[in-house]
Tab-separated table of C-alpha atoms (C1' of nucleotides) in Angstrom:
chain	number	residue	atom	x	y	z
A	28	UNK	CA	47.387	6.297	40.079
A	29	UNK	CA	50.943	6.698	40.873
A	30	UNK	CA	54.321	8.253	39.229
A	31	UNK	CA	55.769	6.477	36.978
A	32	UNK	CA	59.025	5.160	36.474
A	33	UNK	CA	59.711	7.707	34.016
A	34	UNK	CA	58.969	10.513	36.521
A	35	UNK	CA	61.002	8.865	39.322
A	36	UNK	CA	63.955	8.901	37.406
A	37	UNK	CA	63.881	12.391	36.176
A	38	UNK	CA	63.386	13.356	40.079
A	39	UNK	CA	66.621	10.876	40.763
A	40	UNK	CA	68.808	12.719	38.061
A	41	UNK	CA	67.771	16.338	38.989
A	42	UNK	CA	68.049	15.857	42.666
A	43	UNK	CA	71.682	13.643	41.540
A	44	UNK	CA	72.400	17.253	39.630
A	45	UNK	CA	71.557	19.255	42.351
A	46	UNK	CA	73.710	17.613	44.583
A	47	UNK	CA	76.507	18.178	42.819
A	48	UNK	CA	76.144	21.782	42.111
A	49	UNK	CA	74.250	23.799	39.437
A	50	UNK	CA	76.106	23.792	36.068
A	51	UNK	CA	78.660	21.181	37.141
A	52	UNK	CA	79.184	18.622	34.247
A	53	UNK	CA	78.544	15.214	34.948
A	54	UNK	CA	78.205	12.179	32.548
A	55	UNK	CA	75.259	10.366	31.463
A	56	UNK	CA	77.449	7.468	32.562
A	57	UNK	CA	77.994	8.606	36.439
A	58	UNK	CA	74.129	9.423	36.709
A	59	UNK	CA	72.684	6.624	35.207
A	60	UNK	CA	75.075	4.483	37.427
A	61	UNK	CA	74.624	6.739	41.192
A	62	UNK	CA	71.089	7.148	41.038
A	63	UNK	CA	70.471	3.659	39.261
A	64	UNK	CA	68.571	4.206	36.060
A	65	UNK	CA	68.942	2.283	33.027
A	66	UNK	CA	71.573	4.440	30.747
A	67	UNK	CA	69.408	4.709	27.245
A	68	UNK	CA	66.158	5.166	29.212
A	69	UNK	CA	68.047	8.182	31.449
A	70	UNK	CA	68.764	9.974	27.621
A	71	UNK	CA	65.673	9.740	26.703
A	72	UNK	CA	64.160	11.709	29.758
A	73	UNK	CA	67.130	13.751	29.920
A	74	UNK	CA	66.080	15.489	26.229
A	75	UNK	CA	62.856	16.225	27.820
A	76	UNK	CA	64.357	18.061	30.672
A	77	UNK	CA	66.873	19.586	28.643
A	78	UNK	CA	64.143	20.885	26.063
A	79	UNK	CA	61.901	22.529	29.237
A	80	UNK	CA	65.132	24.052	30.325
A	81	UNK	CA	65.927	22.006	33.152
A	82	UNK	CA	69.069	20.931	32.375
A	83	UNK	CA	71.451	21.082	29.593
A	84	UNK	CA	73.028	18.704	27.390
A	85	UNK	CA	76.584	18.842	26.509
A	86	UNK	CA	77.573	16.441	23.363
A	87	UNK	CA	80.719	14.721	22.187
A	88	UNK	CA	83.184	13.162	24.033
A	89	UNK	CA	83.480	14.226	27.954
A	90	UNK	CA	80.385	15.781	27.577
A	91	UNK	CA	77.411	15.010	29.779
A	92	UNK	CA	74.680	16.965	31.778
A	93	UNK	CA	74.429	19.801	33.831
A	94	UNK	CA	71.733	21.282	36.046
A	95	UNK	CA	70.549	25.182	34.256
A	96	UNK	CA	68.874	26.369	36.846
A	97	UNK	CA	69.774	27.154	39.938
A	98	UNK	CA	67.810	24.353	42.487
A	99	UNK	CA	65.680	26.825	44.506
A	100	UNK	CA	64.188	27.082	40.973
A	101	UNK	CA	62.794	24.012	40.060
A	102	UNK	CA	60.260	22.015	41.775
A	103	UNK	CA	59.072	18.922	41.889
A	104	UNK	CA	55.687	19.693	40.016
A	105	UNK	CA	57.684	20.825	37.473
A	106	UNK	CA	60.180	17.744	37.343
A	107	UNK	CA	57.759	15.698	37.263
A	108	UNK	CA	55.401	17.183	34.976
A	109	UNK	CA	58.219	17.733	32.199
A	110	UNK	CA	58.145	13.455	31.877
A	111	UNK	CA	54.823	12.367	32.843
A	112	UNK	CA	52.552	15.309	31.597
A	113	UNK	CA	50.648	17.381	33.461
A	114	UNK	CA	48.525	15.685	36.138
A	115	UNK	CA	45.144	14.651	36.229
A	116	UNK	CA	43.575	12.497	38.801
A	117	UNK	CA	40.324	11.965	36.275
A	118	UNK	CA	39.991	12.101	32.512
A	119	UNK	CA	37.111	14.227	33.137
A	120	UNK	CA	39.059	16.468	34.177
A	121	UNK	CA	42.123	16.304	31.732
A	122	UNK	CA	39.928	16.041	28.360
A	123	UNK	CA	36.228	18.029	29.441
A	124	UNK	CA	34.846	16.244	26.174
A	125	UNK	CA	35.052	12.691	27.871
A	126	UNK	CA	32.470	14.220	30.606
A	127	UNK	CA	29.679	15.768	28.657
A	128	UNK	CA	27.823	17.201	31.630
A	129	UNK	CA	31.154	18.471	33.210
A	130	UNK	CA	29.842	21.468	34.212
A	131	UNK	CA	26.750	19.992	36.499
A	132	UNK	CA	29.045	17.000	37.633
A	133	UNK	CA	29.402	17.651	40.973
A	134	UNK	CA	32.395	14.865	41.356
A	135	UNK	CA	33.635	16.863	38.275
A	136	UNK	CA	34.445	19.873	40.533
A	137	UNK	CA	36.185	17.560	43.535
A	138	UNK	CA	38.368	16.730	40.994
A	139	UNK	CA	39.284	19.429	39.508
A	140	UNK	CA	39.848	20.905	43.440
A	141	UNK	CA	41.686	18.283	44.793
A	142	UNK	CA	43.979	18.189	41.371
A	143	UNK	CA	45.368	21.860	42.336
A	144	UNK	CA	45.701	21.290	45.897
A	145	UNK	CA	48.159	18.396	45.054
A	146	UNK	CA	49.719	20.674	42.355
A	147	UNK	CA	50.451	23.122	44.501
A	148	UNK	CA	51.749	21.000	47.132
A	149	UNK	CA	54.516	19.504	44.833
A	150	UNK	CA	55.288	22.866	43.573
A	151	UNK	CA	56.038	24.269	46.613
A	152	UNK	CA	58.991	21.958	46.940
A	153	UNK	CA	62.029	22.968	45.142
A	154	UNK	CA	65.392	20.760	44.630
A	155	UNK	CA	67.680	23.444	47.024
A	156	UNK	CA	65.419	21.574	49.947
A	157	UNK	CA	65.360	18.660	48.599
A	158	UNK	CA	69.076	18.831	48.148
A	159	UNK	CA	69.733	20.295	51.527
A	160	UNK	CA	67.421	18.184	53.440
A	161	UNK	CA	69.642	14.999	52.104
A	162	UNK	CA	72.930	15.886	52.458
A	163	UNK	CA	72.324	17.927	56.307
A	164	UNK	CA	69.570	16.777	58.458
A	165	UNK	CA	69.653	13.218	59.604
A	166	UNK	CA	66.567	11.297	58.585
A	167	UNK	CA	64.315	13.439	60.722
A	168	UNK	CA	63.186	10.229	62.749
A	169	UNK	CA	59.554	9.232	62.167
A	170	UNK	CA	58.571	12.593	60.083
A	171	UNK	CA	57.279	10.111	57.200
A	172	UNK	CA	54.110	7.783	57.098
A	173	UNK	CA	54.274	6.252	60.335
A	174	UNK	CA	53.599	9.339	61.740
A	175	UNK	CA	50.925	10.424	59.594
A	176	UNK	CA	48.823	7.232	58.992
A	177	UNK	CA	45.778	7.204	56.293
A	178	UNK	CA	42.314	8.382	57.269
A	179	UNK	CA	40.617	6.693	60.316
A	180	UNK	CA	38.702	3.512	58.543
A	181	UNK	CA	35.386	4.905	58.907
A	182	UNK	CA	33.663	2.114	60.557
A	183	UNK	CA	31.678	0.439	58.742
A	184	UNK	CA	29.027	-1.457	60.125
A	185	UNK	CA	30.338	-4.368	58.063
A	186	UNK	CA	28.363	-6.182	55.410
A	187	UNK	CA	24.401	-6.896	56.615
B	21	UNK	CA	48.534	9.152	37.441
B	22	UNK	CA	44.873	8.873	37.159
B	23	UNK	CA	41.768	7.401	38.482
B	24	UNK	CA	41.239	3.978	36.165
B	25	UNK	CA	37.920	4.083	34.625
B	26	UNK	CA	36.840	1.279	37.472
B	27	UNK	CA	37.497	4.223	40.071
B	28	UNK	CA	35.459	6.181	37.649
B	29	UNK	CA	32.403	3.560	36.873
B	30	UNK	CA	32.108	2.986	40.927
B	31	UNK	CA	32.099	7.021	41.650
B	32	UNK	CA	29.320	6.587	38.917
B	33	UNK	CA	27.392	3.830	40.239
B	34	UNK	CA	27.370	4.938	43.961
B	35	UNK	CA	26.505	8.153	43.214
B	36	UNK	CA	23.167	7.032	40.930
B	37	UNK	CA	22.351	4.498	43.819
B	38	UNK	CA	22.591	7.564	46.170
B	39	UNK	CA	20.049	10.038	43.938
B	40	UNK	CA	17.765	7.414	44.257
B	41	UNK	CA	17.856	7.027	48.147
B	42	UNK	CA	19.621	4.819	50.515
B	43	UNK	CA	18.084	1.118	50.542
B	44	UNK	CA	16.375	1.584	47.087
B	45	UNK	CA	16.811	-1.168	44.832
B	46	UNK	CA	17.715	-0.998	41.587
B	47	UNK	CA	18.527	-3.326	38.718
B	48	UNK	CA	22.236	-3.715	37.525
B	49	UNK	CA	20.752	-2.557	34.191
B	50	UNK	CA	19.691	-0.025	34.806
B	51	UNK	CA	22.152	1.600	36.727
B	52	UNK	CA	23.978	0.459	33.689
B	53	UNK	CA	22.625	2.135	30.980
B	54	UNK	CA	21.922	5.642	33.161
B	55	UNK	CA	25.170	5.710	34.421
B	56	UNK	CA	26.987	4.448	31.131
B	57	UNK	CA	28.878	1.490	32.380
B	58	UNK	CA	29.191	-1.447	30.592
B	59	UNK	CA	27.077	-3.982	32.350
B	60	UNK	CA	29.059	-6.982	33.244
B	61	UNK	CA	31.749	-4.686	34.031
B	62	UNK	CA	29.569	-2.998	36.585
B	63	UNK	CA	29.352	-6.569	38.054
B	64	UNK	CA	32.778	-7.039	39.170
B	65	UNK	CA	32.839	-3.444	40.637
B	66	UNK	CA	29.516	-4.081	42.432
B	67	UNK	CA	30.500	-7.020	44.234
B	68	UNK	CA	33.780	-5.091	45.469
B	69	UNK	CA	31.256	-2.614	46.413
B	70	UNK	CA	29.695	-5.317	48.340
B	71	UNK	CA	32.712	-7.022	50.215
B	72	UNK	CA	33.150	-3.613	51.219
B	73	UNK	CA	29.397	-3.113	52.644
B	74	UNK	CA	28.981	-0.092	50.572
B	75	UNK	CA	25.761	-1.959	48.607
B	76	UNK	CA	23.884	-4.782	49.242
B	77	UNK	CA	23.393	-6.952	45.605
B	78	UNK	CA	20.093	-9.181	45.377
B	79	UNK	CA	20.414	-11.708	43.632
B	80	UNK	CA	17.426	-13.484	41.418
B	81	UNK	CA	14.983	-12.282	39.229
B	82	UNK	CA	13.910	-8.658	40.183
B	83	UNK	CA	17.153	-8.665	41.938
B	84	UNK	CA	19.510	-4.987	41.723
B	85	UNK	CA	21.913	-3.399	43.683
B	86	UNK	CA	20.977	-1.272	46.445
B	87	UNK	CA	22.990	1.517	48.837
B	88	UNK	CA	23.758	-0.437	52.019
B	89	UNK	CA	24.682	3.068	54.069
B	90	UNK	CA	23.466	6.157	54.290
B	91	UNK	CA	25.125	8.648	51.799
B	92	UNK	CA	26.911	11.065	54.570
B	93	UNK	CA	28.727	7.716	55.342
B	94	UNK	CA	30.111	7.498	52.523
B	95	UNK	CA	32.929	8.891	50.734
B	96	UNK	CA	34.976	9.546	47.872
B	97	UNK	CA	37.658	8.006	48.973
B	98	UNK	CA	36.317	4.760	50.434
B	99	UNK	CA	34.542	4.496	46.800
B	100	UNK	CA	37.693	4.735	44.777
B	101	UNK	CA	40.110	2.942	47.378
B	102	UNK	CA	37.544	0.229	46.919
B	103	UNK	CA	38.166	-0.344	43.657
B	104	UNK	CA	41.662	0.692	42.971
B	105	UNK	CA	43.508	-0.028	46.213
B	106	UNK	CA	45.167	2.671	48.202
B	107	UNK	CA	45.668	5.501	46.513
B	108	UNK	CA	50.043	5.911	46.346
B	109	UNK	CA	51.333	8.610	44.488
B	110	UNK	CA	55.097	6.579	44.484
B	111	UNK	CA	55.908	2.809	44.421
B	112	UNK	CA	58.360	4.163	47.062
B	113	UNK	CA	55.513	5.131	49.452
B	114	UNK	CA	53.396	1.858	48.955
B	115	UNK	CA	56.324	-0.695	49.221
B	116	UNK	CA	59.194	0.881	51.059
B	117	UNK	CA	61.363	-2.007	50.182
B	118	UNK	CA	61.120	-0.880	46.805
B	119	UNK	CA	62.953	2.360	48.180
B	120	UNK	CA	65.831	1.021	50.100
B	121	UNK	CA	66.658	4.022	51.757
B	122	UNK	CA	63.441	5.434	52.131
B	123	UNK	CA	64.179	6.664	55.626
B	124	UNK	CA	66.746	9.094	54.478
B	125	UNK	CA	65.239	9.982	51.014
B	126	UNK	CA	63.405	13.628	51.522
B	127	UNK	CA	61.656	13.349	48.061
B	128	UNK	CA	59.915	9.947	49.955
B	129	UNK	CA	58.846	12.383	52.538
B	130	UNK	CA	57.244	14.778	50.243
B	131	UNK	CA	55.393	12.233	48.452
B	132	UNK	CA	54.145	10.587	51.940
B	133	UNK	CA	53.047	14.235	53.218
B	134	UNK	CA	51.537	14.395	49.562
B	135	UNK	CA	49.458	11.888	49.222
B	136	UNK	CA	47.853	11.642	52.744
B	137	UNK	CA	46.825	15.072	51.934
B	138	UNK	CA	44.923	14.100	48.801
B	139	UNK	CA	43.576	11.070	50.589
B	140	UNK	CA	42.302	13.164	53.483
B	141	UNK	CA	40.702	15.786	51.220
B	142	UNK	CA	38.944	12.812	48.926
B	143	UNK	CA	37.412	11.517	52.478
B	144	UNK	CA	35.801	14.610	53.705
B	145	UNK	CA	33.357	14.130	50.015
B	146	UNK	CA	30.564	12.363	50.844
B	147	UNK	CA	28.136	11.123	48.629
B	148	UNK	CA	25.680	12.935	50.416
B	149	UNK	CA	27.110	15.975	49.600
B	150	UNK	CA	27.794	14.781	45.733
B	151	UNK	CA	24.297	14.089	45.183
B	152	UNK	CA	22.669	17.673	46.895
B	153	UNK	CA	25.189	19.113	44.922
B	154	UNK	CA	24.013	17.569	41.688
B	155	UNK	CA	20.347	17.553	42.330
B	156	UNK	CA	20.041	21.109	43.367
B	157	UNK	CA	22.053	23.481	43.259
B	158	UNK	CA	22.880	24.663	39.729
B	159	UNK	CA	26.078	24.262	38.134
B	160	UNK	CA	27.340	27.199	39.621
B	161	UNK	CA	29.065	28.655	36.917
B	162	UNK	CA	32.562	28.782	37.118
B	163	UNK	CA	32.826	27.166	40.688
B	164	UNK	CA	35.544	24.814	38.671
B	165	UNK	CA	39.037	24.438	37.109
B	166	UNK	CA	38.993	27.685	34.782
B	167	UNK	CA	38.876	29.548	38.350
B	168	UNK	CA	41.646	27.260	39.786
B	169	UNK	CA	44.129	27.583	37.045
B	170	UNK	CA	47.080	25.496	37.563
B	171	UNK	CA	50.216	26.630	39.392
B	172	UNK	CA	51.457	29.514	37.916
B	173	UNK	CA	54.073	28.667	35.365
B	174	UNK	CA	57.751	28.854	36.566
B	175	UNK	CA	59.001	31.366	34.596
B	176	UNK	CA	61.355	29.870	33.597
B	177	UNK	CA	64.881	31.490	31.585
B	178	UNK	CA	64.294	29.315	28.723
B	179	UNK	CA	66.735	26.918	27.325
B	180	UNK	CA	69.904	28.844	26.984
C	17	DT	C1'	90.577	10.619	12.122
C	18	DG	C1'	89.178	7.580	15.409
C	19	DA	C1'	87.359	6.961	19.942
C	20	DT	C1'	83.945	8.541	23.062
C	21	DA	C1'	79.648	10.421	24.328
C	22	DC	C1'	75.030	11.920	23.410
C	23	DA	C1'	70.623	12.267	19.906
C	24	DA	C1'	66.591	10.527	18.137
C	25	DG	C1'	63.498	7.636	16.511
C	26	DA	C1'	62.072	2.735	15.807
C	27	DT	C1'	61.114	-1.257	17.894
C	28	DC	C1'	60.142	-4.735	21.357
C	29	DA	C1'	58.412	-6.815	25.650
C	30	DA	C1'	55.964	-6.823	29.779
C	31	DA	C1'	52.401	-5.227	32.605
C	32	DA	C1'	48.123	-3.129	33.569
C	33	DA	C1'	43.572	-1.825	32.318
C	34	DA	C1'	39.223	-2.509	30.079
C	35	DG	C1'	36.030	-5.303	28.663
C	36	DT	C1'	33.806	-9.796	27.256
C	37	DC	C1'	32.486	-14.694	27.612
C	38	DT	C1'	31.047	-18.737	29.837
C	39	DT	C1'	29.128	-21.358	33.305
C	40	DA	C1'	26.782	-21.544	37.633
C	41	DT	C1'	23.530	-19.959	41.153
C	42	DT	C1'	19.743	-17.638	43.075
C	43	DT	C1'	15.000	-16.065	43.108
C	44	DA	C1'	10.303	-15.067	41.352
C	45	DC	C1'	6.453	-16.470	39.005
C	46	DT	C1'	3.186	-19.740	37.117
D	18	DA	C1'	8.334	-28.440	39.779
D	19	DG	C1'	9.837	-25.830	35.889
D	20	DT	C1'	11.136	-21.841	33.532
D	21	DA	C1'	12.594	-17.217	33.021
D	22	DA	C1'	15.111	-13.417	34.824
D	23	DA	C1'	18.682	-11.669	37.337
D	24	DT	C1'	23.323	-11.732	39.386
D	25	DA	C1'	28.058	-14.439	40.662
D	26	DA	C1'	32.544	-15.624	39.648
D	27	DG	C1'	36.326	-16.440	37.311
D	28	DA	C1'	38.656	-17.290	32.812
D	29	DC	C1'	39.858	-15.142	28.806
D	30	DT	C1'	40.847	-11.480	25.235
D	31	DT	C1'	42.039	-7.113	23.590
D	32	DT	C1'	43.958	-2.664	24.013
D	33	DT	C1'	46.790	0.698	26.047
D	34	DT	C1'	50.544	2.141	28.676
D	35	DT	C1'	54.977	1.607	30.460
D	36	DG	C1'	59.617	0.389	30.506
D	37	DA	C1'	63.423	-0.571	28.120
D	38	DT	C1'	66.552	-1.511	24.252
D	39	DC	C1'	68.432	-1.246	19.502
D	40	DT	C1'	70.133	1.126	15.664
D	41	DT	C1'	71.846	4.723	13.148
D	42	DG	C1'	73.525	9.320	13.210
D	43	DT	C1'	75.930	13.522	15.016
D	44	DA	C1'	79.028	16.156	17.839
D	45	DT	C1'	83.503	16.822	20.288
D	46	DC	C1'	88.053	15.963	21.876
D	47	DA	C1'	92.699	14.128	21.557
DNA sequence: TGATACAAGATCAAAAAAGTCTTATTTACT
DNA sequence: AGTAAATAAGACTTTTTTGATCTTGTATCA
């Protein structure tokens, strides 16, 4: 139930890319070694954000990659989903076959809701704010998880 | 990136105990074969039910599991987070060590904001809610994904 | 034409998930 | 008390997924 590796790096290597300015050329080398991901691994999930269009792959010597489009134009749904596949928080909801009673399955439908809320929420962040929000604002003190803490523990009477 | 089937088997097994009413008991088997969970595998997830004073288990012949709290106390997400652990959508989020400069990193932020979001909307699903859903009202055709198609695809330039 | 850089698929290793097995304990019934 | 029925608890096994590397091949520049 988390990203994977995988889709961490691709978000490392865009957002390295983004930083340094769309269509700027910059070797598999210098990426793999700023945003510390293992060099062979980084090609591999380079080719599939070259193939979606992401980024673009020059060969030969001094070549390298470059960001295609321009960062207010790629999210992080979109990152992310280019490595890991689309995302499903169920099977159920990913393969309807698995569920046969889909359609009734009340949990079925949370799912399925839930799944497009968090969709949407990653694809309404692009790289240009990602990008900006690194290199200009300081780290926004306490705007992260301290501030927002999980759901109250319901309180539970405790075990009988 | 998904619920494990454990997540899915406990959804299943709470939500069975539930149809059949709070403080009903009912054998491990058979909550096994209606709910399609492989029996000793139910087991494990029971007794983590248990610790967490979801069910009460009886042991000894005629023993069975039974729903410890009333359904509107109970939630999705206290049903999967049971059995899974916190839900984290990023190593990053869960161990900030992991992330060592997790106070600056905006993509850290967006997962944080992320995933307390889906948290908070898998705790306002009760199993009360589940099981009227289920019981009742019919499937309500189309009430699911086909209506909430994903995200729009970017439309993207294609690879140049 | 050789050195450098990426491509692409095969392969390997480690970790996690899914499920099973074994032994022990608890309870009901006779 | 003794036996059968039910769950407990943890060890163990198998399968799948993830993460990473290796190898061979191709493209480009000097």
């Amino acid at each position: 139930m988390r990203l994977t590796r995988a889709g961490e790096y691709a978000v490392r290597c865009v957002l390295y890319l983004a930083k340094q300015g769309r269509g700027v050329l910059v070797s598999r080398k210098e990426i793999a070694a700023q945003a510390d991901i293992p060099g062979q691994f980084l090609a591999k999930i380079a080719q599939q954000l070259a193939r979606q269009g992401i980024i673009e792959i020059l060969q030969g010597a001094s070549g390298g990659y470059r960001l295609l489009l321009a960062p207010e134009r790629i999210t992080l749904l979109e990152v992310v989903e280019t490595v890991i596949g689309e995302i499903f928080l169920n099977d159920c909801v990913g393969r309807p076959e698995s569920c046969p009673n889909s359609t009734v399955c009340a949990v079925h439908r949370v799912w399925c809701r839930t799944q497009q809320q968090l969709r949407n929420s990653l694809d309404q962040v692009t790289f240009a704010d990602l990008a900006s929000e690194e290199l200009g604002t300081p780290p926004t003190p306490g705007a992260c998880c301290a501030e927002n803490p999980p759901p109250p523990e319901k309180d539970l009477p405790g075990p009988a």
